[in-house]
Amino acid sequence: MNAKRLTTPKENVQQLQEKLGHAAKESKKRRFHALYDKVYRLDILWEAWRRVRANKGSAGIDGETLADIEKQGEVLFVHECQRLLKEGEYHPHSVRRHYIPKKDGKQRPLGIPTVRDRVIQMAAKLVMEPIFEADFQETSFGFRPKRSAKQALDRIRKACNRKGNWVVDVDIQGYFDNINQEKLMKLVEMRISDRRILKLVRKWLGAGVMEEGSIRRSDLGTPQGGVISPLLANIYLNYFDLLWERNGSAFGELTRYADDFVVICKTKKDADRAYELIKVIMGRLELTLHPTKTRIVGLWTGEEGFDFLGMHHRKTKAETSQGKIYYTTQQWLCRKAEERIREVVKERLAPPNMRHKTFQDHLEYLNPKIQGWRNYYYTAYSQKKMAKLDWYILQRLAKWVAKKRQRTRWMSSLREVKALSSQCGLKTLL
């Protein structure tokens, strides 16, 4: 007799998600009432821990790191998570505020929950996500399983090529900080009636932010950086997607990635109407459009383009083999993305404390990044820019070699760098 193979936590999670997703699709009105016990199931918590550990990330306000948990024992940690949830003793910590500098001199706030909070949020997300996935629209691509930025870019390119000559390029001002929590909870309650799950989500929303020693709570927003935040953000904007589908699809084609979205329209009149409708729906959600970043762009002359998801989109003249002229939408990496790539390379190779590293060390750091950039940004129209960036990387390596060898002129190190690059296998963007 064959021994029955034990299923892994990952497989168990997949089975549960398929069941929940199927039930949600079957009945759009169904509200789920028995979910909390699934959140503290050991296999779900193990899979949640596995995912949080794979995402790495730093400690929250309790100072406990992933390494600390591994040292004390993962089994102990996962069982303790289960006990706290089961006995109703789980209370989330406030989120540690961390700022990331932005290009314009401003700072992007990030919230870092504790590792325990991240694991329990992940467990809740694993259970909740398939239910809401059944309701999410085709127009939405951000932070969703089996959907990607690449697919969103493809949809936009096709929409522009189908006589889409006008674009409403939308930016929501401080989206994550301005979500109305009461309205968000009403949207969650349309699908989930399990009081303990709703209480859990409310606790996370109300946990507040620890900044300079004091805790700040607000009835607005969902902390950026929380595992559950992208799902909640999508639930909130799915209301917009639905209303657009109902009232706006005649004006243009919507593509949304998290809080960024564009509507591709055929005429200026359609674009103006789309813009007005967007403002009305955003008003209902109590959100504000960014006054300078939200704009209507005319593509048809090929003089103007727009940036979305790190790519610049522009219509340019092309010719068929029969010599017929037509316009096609080209995509190449936008200036911001270019600058970011240069920045990453410079930050690695320029500092004096990087001179003791070996060429191989730098390659091990740069190669995965170069591969990732190539996978995402490479298009037939990006080639010129990619070639320039390849040259920039070589220059930076030559400058690093010159400093290491205490030479005054970096140009003299170029030949050596080119030889080392091909010998050690430096990847290229082209």
Short mmCIF file of C-alpha atoms in Angstrom, two decimals:
data_model
loop_
_atom_site.label_atom_id
_atom_site.label_comp_id
_atom_site.label_asym_id
_atom_site.label_seq_id
_atom_site.Cartn_x
_atom_site.Cartn_y
_atom_site.Cartn_z
CA MET A 1 0.00 0.00 0.00
CA ASN A 2 1.28 3.47 -0.84
CA ALA A 3 1.87 5.72 2.12
CA LYS A 4 -0.15 8.93 1.80
CA ARG A 5 2.13 11.87 1.06
CA LEU A 6 1.92 14.64 3.63
CA THR A 7 0.94 17.99 2.17
CA THR A 8 3.06 21.05 2.89
CA PRO A 9 1.67 24.22 4.53
CA LYS A 10 2.05 25.94 1.14
CA GLU A 11 -0.15 23.30 -0.56
CA ASN A 12 -2.72 23.50 2.25
CA VAL A 13 -2.90 27.28 1.87
CA GLN A 14 -3.42 26.91 -1.88
CA GLN A 15 -6.26 24.43 -1.34
CA LEU A 16 -7.97 26.69 1.19
CA GLN A 17 -7.56 29.74 -1.08
CA GLU A 18 -9.05 27.85 -4.03
CA LYS A 19 -12.07 26.83 -1.93
CA LEU A 20 -12.63 30.36 -0.61
CA GLY A 21 -12.11 31.93 -4.03
CA HIS A 22 -14.51 29.50 -5.66
CA ALA A 23 -17.18 30.12 -2.99
CA ALA A 24 -16.79 33.91 -3.40
CA LYS A 25 -17.10 33.67 -7.21
CA GLU A 26 -20.16 31.40 -6.96
CA SER A 27 -22.11 33.96 -4.98
CA LYS A 28 -21.23 37.66 -5.24
CA LYS A 29 -23.55 38.42 -2.30
CA ARG A 30 -22.11 35.82 0.06
CA ARG A 31 -20.65 37.09 3.34
CA PHE A 32 -18.12 34.82 5.06
CA HIS A 33 -18.65 34.26 8.76
CA ALA A 34 -16.23 31.49 9.82
CA LEU A 35 -12.72 32.66 8.93
CA TYR A 36 -10.94 33.53 12.18
CA ASP A 37 -10.19 29.90 13.09
CA LYS A 38 -8.44 29.55 9.72
CA VAL A 39 -6.12 32.49 10.49
CA TYR A 40 -4.69 30.65 13.52
CA ARG A 41 -4.42 27.26 11.81
CA LEU A 42 -0.81 26.10 12.25
CA ASP A 43 -0.22 25.39 8.55
CA ILE A 44 -1.44 28.93 7.66
CA LEU A 45 0.81 30.48 10.32
CA TRP A 46 3.80 28.44 9.11
CA GLU A 47 3.25 29.61 5.54
CA ALA A 48 2.82 33.19 6.78
CA TRP A 49 6.11 32.95 8.69
CA ARG A 50 7.86 31.48 5.62
CA ARG A 51 6.71 34.42 3.46
CA VAL A 52 7.58 37.10 6.01
CA ARG A 53 11.04 35.57 6.47
CA ALA A 54 11.57 35.48 2.68
CA ASN A 55 10.64 39.19 2.45
CA LYS A 56 13.36 39.97 5.02
CA GLY A 57 12.75 43.44 6.49
CA SER A 58 13.82 45.04 9.76
CA ALA A 59 12.50 45.01 13.32
CA GLY A 60 9.46 46.94 14.53
CA ILE A 61 9.25 48.98 17.74
CA ASP A 62 9.94 45.91 19.93
CA GLY A 63 13.39 45.56 18.35
CA GLU A 64 12.85 41.84 17.61
CA THR A 65 14.50 40.77 14.34
CA LEU A 66 13.94 37.72 12.15
CA ALA A 67 17.33 36.41 13.32
CA ASP A 68 16.24 36.73 16.97
CA ILE A 69 13.19 34.56 16.28
CA GLU A 70 15.26 31.95 14.45
CA LYS A 71 17.65 31.87 17.40
CA GLN A 72 14.88 31.47 20.01
CA GLY A 73 13.12 28.85 17.87
CA GLU A 74 10.63 29.22 15.05
CA VAL A 75 8.35 26.48 16.45
CA LEU A 76 8.01 28.38 19.72
CA PHE A 77 7.25 31.63 17.86
CA VAL A 78 4.59 30.13 15.54
CA HIS A 79 2.87 28.32 18.43
CA GLU A 80 2.87 31.53 20.48
CA CYS A 81 1.21 33.38 17.55
CA GLN A 82 -1.45 30.65 17.50
CA ARG A 83 -2.02 30.83 21.26
CA LEU A 84 -2.43 34.64 21.26
CA LEU A 85 -4.96 34.51 18.42
CA LYS A 86 -6.87 31.53 19.80
CA GLU A 87 -7.20 33.01 23.29
CA GLY A 88 -8.05 36.49 22.02
CA GLU A 89 -4.90 37.93 23.63
CA TYR A 90 -3.28 39.26 20.47
CA HIS A 91 -2.81 43.04 20.44
CA PRO A 92 -0.72 44.65 17.68
CA HIS A 93 2.08 47.05 18.47
CA SER A 94 2.21 50.54 17.01
CA VAL A 95 4.06 50.77 13.75
CA ARG A 96 7.64 52.08 13.66
CA ARG A 97 7.84 55.11 11.40
CA HIS A 98 10.71 55.13 8.94
CA TYR A 99 11.31 57.77 6.27
CA ILE A 100 12.73 57.14 2.81
CA PRO A 101 14.12 60.26 1.08
CA LYS A 102 12.46 61.09 -2.24
CA LYS A 103 14.04 62.74 -5.26
CA ASP A 104 12.19 66.06 -4.70
CA GLY A 105 13.69 66.44 -1.22
CA LYS A 106 10.51 65.26 0.49
CA GLN A 107 10.30 62.04 2.47
CA ARG A 108 8.10 59.00 1.96
CA PRO A 109 6.78 57.63 5.27
CA LEU A 110 6.96 53.87 5.73
CA GLY A 111 5.44 51.99 8.62
CA ILE A 112 7.32 48.96 9.90
CA PRO A 113 5.18 46.61 12.01
CA THR A 114 6.84 44.12 14.36
CA VAL A 115 7.71 40.69 12.94
CA ARG A 116 4.86 39.09 14.94
CA ASP A 117 2.37 41.62 13.55
CA ARG A 118 3.66 41.02 10.03
CA VAL A 119 3.21 37.24 10.38
CA ILE A 120 -0.34 37.55 11.75
CA GLN A 121 -1.22 40.12 9.06
CA MET A 122 0.14 37.72 6.45
CA ALA A 123 -1.99 34.87 7.85
CA ALA A 124 -5.09 37.09 7.70
CA LYS A 125 -4.19 38.19 4.16
CA LEU A 126 -3.83 34.55 3.01
CA VAL A 127 -7.39 33.90 4.20
CA MET A 128 -9.01 37.20 3.10
CA GLU A 129 -7.34 37.76 -0.27
CA PRO A 130 -9.06 35.02 -2.36
CA ILE A 131 -12.49 36.31 -1.24
CA PHE A 132 -11.83 39.85 -2.45
CA GLU A 133 -9.94 38.65 -5.53
CA ALA A 134 -13.29 37.32 -6.77
CA ASP A 135 -14.60 40.92 -6.78
CA PHE A 136 -11.56 42.78 -8.13
CA GLN A 137 -11.77 44.10 -11.67
CA GLU A 138 -9.70 43.28 -14.77
CA THR A 139 -8.51 46.90 -14.76
CA SER A 140 -6.47 46.50 -11.54
CA PHE A 141 -2.94 45.06 -11.53
CA GLY A 142 -1.07 46.16 -8.39
CA PHE A 143 -0.33 43.83 -5.45
CA ARG A 144 -2.46 41.02 -6.81
CA PRO A 145 -1.55 37.36 -7.32
CA LYS A 146 -0.68 36.43 -10.92
CA ARG A 147 -0.85 40.08 -12.05
CA SER A 148 2.08 42.34 -12.78
CA ALA A 149 3.20 45.80 -13.82
CA LYS A 150 4.31 44.30 -17.15
CA GLN A 151 0.72 43.23 -17.88
CA ALA A 152 -0.53 46.73 -17.00
CA LEU A 153 2.02 48.28 -19.39
CA ASP A 154 0.93 45.90 -22.13
CA ARG A 155 -2.72 46.83 -21.64
CA ILE A 156 -1.87 50.55 -21.86
CA ARG A 157 0.19 50.11 -25.03
CA LYS A 158 -2.67 48.26 -26.72
CA ALA A 159 -5.25 50.83 -25.57
CA CYS A 160 -3.10 53.67 -26.97
CA ASN A 161 -2.72 51.83 -30.27
CA ARG A 162 -6.50 51.43 -30.55
CA LYS A 163 -6.84 55.15 -31.40
CA GLY A 164 -6.28 56.10 -27.76
CA ASN A 165 -4.95 59.61 -28.33
CA TRP A 166 -5.75 61.28 -25.01
CA VAL A 167 -4.69 60.18 -21.54
CA VAL A 168 -5.95 61.19 -18.12
CA ASP A 169 -2.88 60.62 -15.96
CA VAL A 170 -4.03 60.50 -12.32
CA ASP A 171 -2.18 60.94 -9.04
CA ILE A 172 -4.04 60.64 -5.72
CA GLN A 173 -2.63 62.91 -3.05
CA GLY A 174 -1.27 60.93 -0.07
CA TYR A 175 -3.49 57.96 -0.82
CA PHE A 176 -2.40 55.53 1.91
CA ASP A 177 -2.61 58.27 4.57
CA ASN A 178 -6.10 59.45 3.60
CA ILE A 179 -8.18 56.28 3.29
CA ASN A 180 -11.36 56.76 5.34
CA GLN A 181 -11.20 53.81 7.75
CA GLU A 182 -14.96 53.69 8.40
CA LYS A 183 -15.75 53.51 4.69
CA LEU A 184 -13.01 50.92 4.23
CA MET A 185 -14.50 48.75 7.01
CA LYS A 186 -17.95 48.99 5.36
CA LEU A 187 -16.41 47.67 2.13
CA VAL A 188 -14.70 44.83 4.03
CA GLU A 189 -18.00 44.02 5.78
CA MET A 190 -19.74 43.56 2.43
CA ARG A 191 -17.84 40.28 2.12
CA ILE A 192 -16.83 39.34 5.68
CA SER A 193 -19.21 39.06 8.62
CA ASP A 194 -16.82 37.22 10.99
CA ARG A 195 -16.71 39.69 13.89
CA ARG A 196 -13.28 38.53 15.09
CA ILE A 197 -11.69 39.12 11.67
CA LEU A 198 -13.27 42.60 11.47
CA LYS A 199 -11.98 43.34 14.98
CA LEU A 200 -8.48 42.24 13.91
CA VAL A 201 -8.48 44.59 10.90
CA ARG A 202 -9.78 47.45 13.08
CA LYS A 203 -6.96 46.82 15.56
CA TRP A 204 -4.34 47.15 12.81
CA LEU A 205 -5.92 50.32 11.47
CA GLY A 206 -6.03 51.81 14.95
CA ALA A 207 -2.58 50.66 16.13
CA GLY A 208 -1.08 54.06 15.38
CA VAL A 209 2.45 55.12 14.54
CA MET A 210 5.35 55.45 16.94
CA GLU A 211 7.34 58.55 16.09
CA GLU A 212 9.98 60.22 18.25
CA GLY A 213 8.83 58.29 21.30
CA SER A 214 5.13 59.14 21.11
CA ILE A 215 2.25 57.19 19.54
CA ARG A 216 0.07 59.00 17.00
CA ARG A 217 -3.31 57.51 16.14
CA SER A 218 -5.58 58.59 13.34
CA ASP A 219 -8.94 57.52 11.94
CA LEU A 220 -7.53 58.02 8.46
CA GLY A 221 -5.14 55.90 6.44
CA THR A 222 -3.61 52.46 6.43
CA PRO A 223 0.13 52.30 7.27
CA GLN A 224 2.36 51.86 4.22
CA GLY A 225 4.66 48.93 4.91
CA GLY A 226 2.05 46.74 6.61
CA VAL A 227 1.55 43.34 4.96
CA ILE A 228 -2.23 43.78 4.92
CA SER A 229 -2.13 47.40 3.63
CA PRO A 230 -1.95 46.69 -0.13
CA LEU A 231 -4.97 44.39 0.09
CA LEU A 232 -6.97 46.98 2.08
CA ALA A 233 -5.88 49.69 -0.37
CA ASN A 234 -7.15 47.58 -3.28
CA ILE A 235 -10.47 46.88 -1.51
CA TYR A 236 -10.97 50.65 -1.11
CA LEU A 237 -10.15 51.53 -4.73
CA ASN A 238 -12.11 48.57 -6.09
CA TYR A 239 -15.16 50.77 -5.35
CA PHE A 240 -13.70 53.25 -7.86
CA ASP A 241 -13.05 50.47 -10.42
CA LEU A 242 -16.66 49.26 -10.14
CA LEU A 243 -18.15 52.72 -10.53
CA TRP A 244 -15.85 53.40 -13.47
CA GLU A 245 -16.93 50.17 -15.14
CA ARG A 246 -20.55 51.18 -14.68
CA ASN A 247 -20.40 54.87 -15.59
CA GLY A 248 -17.07 55.67 -17.22
CA SER A 249 -16.06 52.84 -19.54
CA ALA A 250 -17.69 54.66 -22.49
CA PHE A 251 -15.23 57.54 -22.01
CA GLY A 252 -12.03 55.51 -21.88
CA GLU A 253 -10.11 52.44 -20.77
CA LEU A 254 -8.89 52.40 -17.18
CA THR A 255 -5.65 50.71 -16.04
CA ARG A 256 -4.87 50.89 -12.33
CA TYR A 257 -1.79 49.79 -10.43
CA ALA A 258 -2.37 50.33 -6.67
CA ASP A 259 -3.03 54.08 -6.30
CA ASP A 260 -1.65 55.05 -9.73
CA PHE A 261 -3.91 54.91 -12.74
CA VAL A 262 -4.45 56.20 -16.26
CA VAL A 263 -7.51 56.36 -18.49
CA ILE A 264 -6.86 56.13 -22.24
CA CYS A 265 -9.48 58.04 -24.27
CA LYS A 266 -10.11 58.51 -27.99
CA THR A 267 -11.03 62.22 -27.97
CA LYS A 268 -10.30 65.33 -25.90
CA LYS A 269 -14.02 65.54 -25.06
CA ASP A 270 -13.96 61.99 -23.65
CA ALA A 271 -10.83 62.82 -21.64
CA ASP A 272 -12.51 65.92 -20.13
CA ARG A 273 -15.59 63.88 -19.19
CA ALA A 274 -13.43 61.11 -17.75
CA TYR A 275 -11.53 63.67 -15.62
CA GLU A 276 -14.80 65.12 -14.24
CA LEU A 277 -16.16 61.66 -13.39
CA ILE A 278 -12.89 60.68 -11.67
CA LYS A 279 -13.18 63.80 -9.48
CA VAL A 280 -16.78 62.91 -8.53
CA ILE A 281 -15.93 59.30 -7.56
CA MET A 282 -12.83 60.41 -5.64
CA GLY A 283 -15.05 62.87 -3.76
CA ARG A 284 -17.24 59.96 -2.65
CA LEU A 285 -14.13 58.17 -1.39
CA GLU A 286 -12.96 61.39 0.31
CA LEU A 287 -9.74 61.39 -1.69
CA THR A 288 -8.07 64.33 -3.44
CA LEU A 289 -6.36 64.40 -6.82
CA HIS A 290 -2.86 65.90 -6.87
CA PRO A 291 -3.32 69.33 -8.49
CA THR A 292 -0.09 69.35 -10.52
CA LYS A 293 0.57 65.65 -11.09
CA THR A 294 -2.93 64.87 -12.42
CA ARG A 295 -3.18 65.99 -16.04
CA ILE A 296 -4.67 65.37 -19.45
CA VAL A 297 -2.07 64.48 -22.07
CA GLY A 298 -2.56 64.61 -25.86
CA LEU A 299 -0.60 61.82 -27.53
CA TRP A 300 -1.72 62.15 -31.12
CA THR A 301 0.98 64.61 -32.33
CA GLY A 302 3.79 62.59 -30.77
CA GLU A 303 5.11 65.71 -29.01
CA GLU A 304 3.79 64.77 -25.59
CA GLY A 305 4.01 61.57 -23.61
CA PHE A 306 3.39 60.36 -20.07
CA ASP A 307 5.25 58.32 -17.45
CA PHE A 308 3.60 55.34 -15.78
CA LEU A 309 5.14 52.46 -13.82
CA GLY A 310 8.70 53.54 -14.62
CA MET A 311 8.10 53.70 -18.38
CA HIS A 312 7.65 56.66 -20.69
CA HIS A 313 4.85 56.22 -23.23
CA ARG A 314 4.81 58.17 -26.49
CA LYS A 315 3.35 57.86 -29.95
CA THR A 316 5.87 57.98 -32.78
CA LYS A 317 5.76 57.65 -36.53
CA ALA A 318 6.53 54.26 -38.03
CA GLU A 319 6.43 52.88 -41.55
CA THR A 320 5.07 49.62 -42.94
CA SER A 321 7.09 47.57 -45.45
CA GLN A 322 4.84 49.09 -48.14
CA GLY A 323 5.91 52.58 -47.07
CA LYS A 324 2.64 53.46 -45.30
CA ILE A 325 3.08 55.87 -42.37
CA TYR A 326 1.28 55.11 -39.10
CA TYR A 327 1.63 56.03 -35.41
CA THR A 328 2.56 53.45 -32.81
CA THR A 329 3.00 53.63 -29.04
CA GLN A 330 6.56 53.22 -27.87
CA GLN A 331 7.64 52.56 -24.29
CA TRP A 332 11.06 53.15 -22.85
CA LEU A 333 12.38 53.64 -19.34
CA CYS A 334 11.52 57.10 -18.02
CA ARG A 335 14.09 59.62 -16.83
CA LYS A 336 13.30 58.96 -13.16
CA ALA A 337 14.04 55.23 -13.63
CA GLU A 338 17.27 56.07 -15.45
CA GLU A 339 18.40 58.34 -12.62
CA ARG A 340 17.51 55.71 -10.04
CA ILE A 341 19.67 53.10 -11.81
CA ARG A 342 22.61 55.52 -11.94
CA GLU A 343 22.07 56.30 -8.26
CA VAL A 344 22.12 52.62 -7.22
CA VAL A 345 25.36 52.01 -9.16
CA LYS A 346 27.01 55.17 -7.81
CA GLU A 347 25.97 54.48 -4.22
CA ARG A 348 27.63 51.08 -4.50
CA LEU A 349 30.87 52.04 -6.25
CA ALA A 350 31.64 55.64 -5.23
CA PRO A 351 32.05 55.53 -1.41
CA PRO A 352 35.66 55.26 -0.14
CA ASN A 353 34.73 52.33 2.13
CA MET A 354 33.91 50.28 -1.00
CA ARG A 355 37.51 50.29 -2.23
CA HIS A 356 38.57 47.28 -0.17
CA LYS A 357 35.95 45.11 -1.93
CA THR A 358 36.96 42.91 -4.84
CA PHE A 359 35.69 43.23 -8.41
CA GLN A 360 33.86 39.94 -7.88
CA ASP A 361 32.10 41.34 -4.77
CA HIS A 362 30.73 44.21 -6.81
CA LEU A 363 29.62 41.90 -9.60
CA GLU A 364 27.75 39.69 -7.15
CA TYR A 365 25.91 42.80 -5.94
CA LEU A 366 25.30 44.41 -9.35
CA ASN A 367 24.48 41.39 -11.55
CA PRO A 368 21.09 40.49 -10.01
CA LYS A 369 20.13 44.18 -10.14
CA ILE A 370 21.19 44.55 -13.79
CA GLN A 371 19.26 41.38 -14.66
CA GLY A 372 16.15 42.73 -12.90
CA TRP A 373 16.41 46.11 -14.67
CA ARG A 374 16.85 44.40 -18.01
CA ASN A 375 13.86 42.11 -17.45
CA TYR A 376 11.62 45.04 -16.62
CA TYR A 377 12.82 47.99 -18.71
CA TYR A 378 14.09 46.37 -21.88
CA THR A 379 12.02 47.13 -24.96
CA ALA A 380 13.02 47.62 -28.60
CA TYR A 381 12.76 51.37 -27.95
CA SER A 382 14.87 51.38 -24.76
CA GLN A 383 18.05 50.21 -26.50
CA LYS A 384 19.78 53.61 -26.76
CA LYS A 385 19.15 54.40 -23.11
CA MET A 386 20.22 50.90 -22.02
CA ALA A 387 23.49 51.24 -23.97
CA LYS A 388 24.18 54.56 -22.21
CA LEU A 389 23.56 52.96 -18.82
CA ASP A 390 25.87 50.04 -19.66
CA TRP A 391 28.56 52.59 -20.49
CA TYR A 392 27.85 54.41 -17.19
CA ILE A 393 28.32 51.15 -15.22
CA LEU A 394 31.67 50.53 -16.96
CA GLN A 395 32.76 54.11 -16.22
CA ARG A 396 31.86 53.74 -12.57
CA LEU A 397 33.80 50.47 -12.33
CA ALA A 398 36.80 52.12 -14.03
CA LYS A 399 36.67 55.00 -11.52
CA TRP A 400 36.50 52.48 -8.69
CA VAL A 401 39.56 50.58 -10.05
CA ALA A 402 41.48 53.85 -10.49
CA LYS A 403 40.78 54.89 -6.88
CA LYS A 404 41.70 51.40 -5.63
CA ARG A 405 45.00 51.50 -7.55
CA GLN A 406 45.51 55.17 -6.60
CA ARG A 407 45.62 56.32 -10.20
CA THR A 408 44.66 59.88 -11.05
CA ARG A 409 42.99 59.17 -14.41
CA TRP A 410 40.19 56.62 -14.61
CA MET A 411 40.26 56.36 -18.42
CA SER A 412 43.49 54.37 -18.17
CA SER A 413 41.60 51.70 -16.16
CA LEU A 414 38.90 51.17 -18.81
CA ARG A 415 40.72 48.43 -20.74
CA GLU A 416 41.37 46.50 -17.53
CA VAL A 417 37.70 46.86 -16.49
CA LYS A 418 36.44 45.66 -19.87
CA ALA A 419 38.69 42.60 -19.67
CA LEU A 420 37.66 41.86 -16.07
CA SER A 421 33.97 42.34 -16.98
CA SER A 422 33.99 39.76 -19.73
CA GLN A 423 36.21 37.41 -17.70
CA CYS A 424 34.06 37.58 -14.52
CA GLY A 425 30.72 37.79 -16.36
CA LEU A 426 29.36 41.28 -15.75
CA LYS A 427 25.77 41.30 -17.02
CA THR A 428 24.61 44.05 -19.37
CA LEU A 429 21.33 45.86 -19.89
CA LEU A 430 21.46 45.46 -23.65
#
